[in-house]
GROMACS .gro file of C-alpha atoms in nm:
model
  220
    1MET     CA    1   0.000   0.000   0.000
    2THR     CA    2   0.117   0.352  -0.075
    3ALA     CA    3   0.099   0.568   0.235
    4THR     CA    4   0.040   0.901   0.061
    5ALA     CA    5  -0.248   1.000  -0.162
    6LYS     CA    6  -0.018   1.215  -0.380
    7LEU     CA    7  -0.298   1.458  -0.461
    8GLN     CA    8  -0.259   1.733  -0.717
    9TRP     CA    9  -0.442   2.063  -0.763
   10GLU     CA   10  -0.637   1.933  -1.061
   11LYS     CA   11  -1.009   1.916  -0.984
   12GLN     CA   12  -1.228   2.190  -1.128
   13ASP     CA   13  -1.447   2.349  -0.863
   14THR     CA   14  -1.662   2.657  -0.807
   15LEU     CA   15  -1.653   2.898  -0.515
   16TRP     CA   16  -1.978   2.992  -0.342
   17TRP     CA   17  -2.037   3.226  -0.048
   18ASN     CA   18  -2.300   2.988   0.090
   19THR     CA   19  -2.367   2.616   0.043
   20GLU     CA   20  -2.620   2.377   0.188
   21TYR     CA   21  -2.398   2.353   0.496
   22SER     CA   22  -2.464   2.720   0.574
   23ASN     CA   23  -2.832   2.738   0.476
   24SER     CA   24  -3.026   2.806   0.795
   25THR     CA   25  -3.373   2.794   0.637
   26ASN     CA   26  -3.412   2.423   0.717
   27GLU     CA   27  -3.261   2.355   1.058
   28THR     CA   28  -3.345   1.986   1.053
   29TYR     CA   29  -3.168   1.928   0.723
   30LEU     CA   30  -2.876   2.148   0.826
   31SER     CA   31  -2.830   1.956   1.150
   32ASP     CA   32  -2.838   1.624   0.969
   33LEU     CA   33  -2.570   1.740   0.725
   34TRP     CA   34  -2.332   1.840   1.002
   35ASP     CA   35  -2.410   1.534   1.211
   36SER     CA   36  -2.406   1.261   0.949
   37HIS     CA   37  -2.217   1.389   0.645
   38ILE     CA   38  -1.889   1.520   0.784
   39PRO     CA   39  -1.666   1.215   0.733
   40TRP     CA   40  -1.393   1.313   0.978
   41GLU     CA   41  -1.368   0.966   1.134
   42ARG     CA   42  -1.255   0.819   0.802
   43GLY     CA   43  -0.932   1.014   0.830
   44ILE     CA   44  -0.807   0.786   1.105
   45ILE     CA   45  -0.599   0.540   0.906
   46ALA     CA   46  -0.348   0.257   0.948
   47ILE     CA   47  -0.006   0.278   0.780
   48GLN     CA   48   0.247  -0.001   0.781
   49HIS     CA   49   0.563   0.076   0.979
   50ASN     CA   50   0.800   0.025   0.687
   51GLU     CA   51   0.603   0.270   0.473
   52ALA     CA   52   0.586   0.520   0.759
   53ASN     CA   53   0.963   0.495   0.800
   54ARG     CA   54   1.014   0.552   0.429
   55LEU     CA   55   0.805   0.869   0.451
   56GLY     CA   56   0.989   0.990   0.760
   57LEU     CA   57   0.676   0.979   0.977
   58PRO     CA   58   0.717   0.965   1.355
   59LYS     CA   59   0.633   0.639   1.528
   60SER     CA   60   0.262   0.630   1.606
   61GLN     CA   61   0.011   0.442   1.819
   62PRO     CA   62   0.001   0.075   1.714
   63PHE     CA   63  -0.293  -0.057   1.518
   64PRO     CA   64  -0.454  -0.309   1.756
   65TRP     CA   65  -0.518  -0.583   1.498
   66ASP     CA   66  -0.187  -0.568   1.310
   67PRO     CA   67   0.145  -0.508   1.492
   68THR     CA   68   0.312  -0.410   1.164
   69SER     CA   69   0.099  -0.095   1.132
   70GLY     CA   70   0.045   0.230   1.320
   71ILE     CA   71  -0.250   0.468   1.353
   72TYR     CA   72  -0.235   0.812   1.189
   73ILE     CA   73  -0.487   1.095   1.142
   74LEU     CA   74  -0.510   1.268   0.807
   75ASN     CA   75  -0.482   1.642   0.847
   76ALA     CA   76  -0.780   1.726   0.626
   77HIS     CA   77  -1.008   1.504   0.831
   78HIS     CA   78  -0.881   1.655   1.154
   79ILE     CA   79  -0.991   1.995   1.026
   80LEU     CA   80  -1.333   1.848   0.941
   81HIS     CA   81  -1.347   1.717   1.297
   82CYS     CA   82  -1.275   2.069   1.420
   83VAL     CA   83  -1.532   2.252   1.209
   84ARG     CA   84  -1.792   1.996   1.315
   85ASN     CA   85  -1.700   2.051   1.680
   86ILE     CA   86  -1.743   2.425   1.636
   87PHE     CA   87  -2.083   2.371   1.475
   88ILE     CA   88  -2.190   2.151   1.767
   89SER     CA   89  -2.076   2.417   2.013
   90ILE     CA   90  -2.261   2.694   1.828
   91GLN     CA   91  -2.582   2.493   1.814
   92GLU     CA   92  -2.564   2.405   2.181
   93TYR     CA   93  -2.513   2.773   2.263
   94ARG     CA   94  -2.805   2.879   2.044
   95GLN     CA   95  -3.033   2.626   2.210
   96ASN     CA   96  -2.916   2.708   2.562
   97ARG     CA   97  -2.784   2.357   2.612
   98PRO     CA   98  -2.476   2.252   2.811
   99GLN     CA   99  -2.156   2.250   2.611
  100SER     CA  100  -2.050   1.892   2.533
  101ILE     CA  101  -1.708   1.995   2.400
  102THR     CA  102  -1.466   2.174   2.626
  103TYR     CA  103  -1.369   2.536   2.572
  104GLU     CA  104  -1.006   2.430   2.542
  105HIS     CA  105  -1.094   2.185   2.264
  106ILE     CA  106  -1.285   2.452   2.074
  107LEU     CA  107  -0.988   2.689   2.107
  108HIS     CA  108  -0.763   2.411   1.977
  109CYS     CA  109  -0.994   2.368   1.678
  110LEU     CA  110  -1.001   2.739   1.601
  111ASP     CA  111  -0.623   2.751   1.625
  112SER     CA  112  -0.591   2.445   1.400
  113ILE     CA  113  -0.803   2.614   1.133
  114ARG     CA  114  -0.591   2.928   1.167
  115LEU     CA  115  -0.269   2.731   1.129
  116GLU     CA  116  -0.395   2.529   0.832
  117THR     CA  117  -0.521   2.842   0.657
  118MET     CA  118  -0.180   3.003   0.690
  119CYS     CA  119   0.003   2.684   0.594
  120THR     CA  120  -0.206   2.633   0.280
  121ALA     CA  121  -0.185   3.006   0.198
  122ASP     CA  122  -0.453   2.983  -0.071
  123ASP     CA  123  -0.382   3.278  -0.299
  124THR     CA  124  -0.702   3.257  -0.506
  125PRO     CA  125  -0.823   3.616  -0.563
  126ARG     CA  126  -1.198   3.628  -0.497
  127TYR     CA  127  -1.367   3.882  -0.721
  128VAL     CA  128  -1.591   4.144  -0.560
  129PRO     CA  129  -1.927   4.182  -0.738
  130PRO     CA  130  -1.951   4.530  -0.888
  131ASN     CA  131  -2.317   4.555  -0.795
  132ALA     CA  132  -2.435   4.408  -0.465
  133VAL     CA  133  -2.796   4.432  -0.581
  134ASP     CA  134  -2.751   4.121  -0.797
  135GLY     CA  135  -2.731   3.911  -0.479
  136PHE     CA  136  -2.382   3.776  -0.538
  137ARG     CA  137  -2.110   3.778  -0.275
  138PRO     CA  138  -1.731   3.782  -0.321
  139GLY     CA  139  -1.623   3.475  -0.516
  140ASP     CA  140  -1.972   3.350  -0.602
  141GLY     CA  141  -1.960   3.128  -0.909
  142GLN     CA  142  -1.586   3.171  -0.952
  143ALA     CA  143  -1.387   2.880  -1.094
  144ARG     CA  144  -1.092   2.738  -0.905
  145LEU     CA  145  -0.880   2.424  -0.879
  146CYS     CA  146  -0.894   2.187  -0.584
  147ARG     CA  147  -0.739   1.860  -0.485
  148ASP     CA  148  -0.968   1.565  -0.550
  149TRP     CA  149  -1.147   1.461  -0.230
  150GLN     CA  150  -1.266   1.137  -0.387
  151LYS     CA  151  -0.906   1.034  -0.447
  152LEU     CA  152  -0.833   1.103  -0.083
  153GLU     CA  153  -1.133   0.889   0.013
  154ALA     CA  154  -1.000   0.607  -0.205
  155PHE     CA  155  -0.667   0.635  -0.024
  156VAL     CA  156  -0.851   0.615   0.309
  157ASP     CA  157  -1.035   0.303   0.195
  158ARG     CA  158  -0.701   0.133   0.133
  159HIS     CA  159  -0.585   0.218   0.486
  160SER     CA  160  -0.900   0.171   0.693
  161PRO     CA  161  -0.838   0.094   1.063
  162CYS     CA  162  -1.204   0.003   1.124
  163TYR     CA  163  -1.269   0.316   1.333
  164GLN     CA  164  -1.601   0.460   1.454
  165GLU     CA  165  -1.610   0.732   1.720
  166LEU     CA  166  -1.952   0.612   1.846
  167SER     CA  167  -1.991   0.906   2.085
  168HIS     CA  168  -1.793   1.215   2.177
  169THR     CA  169  -1.964   1.238   2.516
  170ASP     CA  170  -1.962   0.880   2.650
  171GLU     CA  171  -1.651   0.839   2.865
  172HIS     CA  172  -1.720   0.469   2.918
  173ILE     CA  173  -1.641   0.368   2.560
  174SER     CA  174  -1.291   0.224   2.540
  175ASN     CA  175  -1.065   0.328   2.257
  176LEU     CA  176  -1.032  -0.035   2.150
  177ASP     CA  177  -1.409  -0.056   2.105
  178ARG     CA  178  -1.381   0.214   1.840
  179PHE     CA  179  -1.144   0.004   1.627
  180LYS     CA  180  -1.368  -0.297   1.570
  181TYR     CA  181  -1.590  -0.173   1.285
  182CYS     CA  182  -1.409  -0.324   0.989
  183PRO     CA  183  -1.565  -0.386   0.649
  184ASN     CA  184  -1.733  -0.724   0.647
  185ASP     CA  185  -1.465  -0.862   0.413
  186SER     CA  186  -1.180  -0.746   0.639
  187PRO     CA  187  -0.908  -0.997   0.731
  188TYR     CA  188  -0.917  -0.853   1.084
  189LEU     CA  189  -1.273  -0.963   1.162
  190PRO     CA  190  -1.175  -1.309   1.294
  191LEU     CA  191  -0.935  -1.144   1.542
  192ILE     CA  192  -1.200  -0.895   1.649
  193ARG     CA  193  -1.465  -1.163   1.694
  194LYS     CA  194  -1.228  -1.371   1.903
  195PHE     CA  195  -1.113  -1.077   2.119
  196PHE     CA  196  -1.464  -0.950   2.196
  197GLY     CA  197  -1.624  -1.294   2.215
  198TYR     CA  198  -1.853  -1.244   1.917
  199ASP     CA  199  -1.988  -1.531   1.713
  200ASP     CA  200  -1.879  -1.602   1.357
  201ASN     CA  201  -2.174  -1.410   1.212
  202TRP     CA  202  -2.089  -1.080   1.379
  203GLY     CA  203  -2.010  -0.800   1.137
  204ASN     CA  204  -1.995  -0.424   1.110
  205PRO     CA  205  -2.342  -0.291   1.203
  206PHE     CA  206  -2.282   0.044   1.036
  207VAL     CA  207  -2.379   0.098   0.675
  208GLU     CA  208  -2.155   0.316   0.459
  209GLY     CA  209  -2.184   0.682   0.550
  210HIS     CA  210  -2.380   0.620   0.871
  211ARG     CA  211  -2.262   0.732   1.210
  212VAL     CA  212  -2.416   0.724   1.553
  213LYS     CA  213  -2.586   1.046   1.656
  214ASP     CA  214  -2.486   1.138   2.008
  215PHE     CA  215  -2.653   1.477   2.008
  216GLU     CA  216  -2.980   1.608   1.877
  217TYR     CA  217  -3.052   1.958   1.761
  218ALA     CA  218  -3.378   2.136   1.826
  219ARG     CA  219  -3.612   2.095   1.534
  220ILE     CA  220  -3.721   2.436   1.412
   0.00000   0.00000   0.00000
């Protein structure tokens, strides 16, 4: 397996001031997007030690089902994790609910976004609409090049460590429990079944793209 996606700035894309992820007219739909369609967990991957050494990566936490691999977190998915955390915090504030993510964690996430913005240093000049009456905002409809997220997802699929967060609020879930949700054709399933005492028919209960909701937003 190759332990880098080797992405290029090659995918045609269009800038927009707002997307469905910032459309507040349907709170139920908006909440579902942020809860179920931010694939940050997929960025937790397993890389074989020899490949990690070749890339000059520091030694990382061992993958529980294969001693020849370590656990790594893709940077892009960590940022998705952070923007999702900030969304959760904002919604909890708006609904006068207790904060489920610590202030320090939110500050870390804001700082991570700051650092990544400066590291990427995207120099795309957003045009400013000459007439605000037309409803457009800076950059609306403007073409740009991106790296291909689907290629990154394919890379993740080749390095899946069978991870599901399950809940960000339940302190009783062990970290090992989060690493048992392999694809049903995974060579690690026999080890997982044996370790947890599952029968031979046990498999990943999560369908593709599904995640457990551990918070609910008010339905407006």
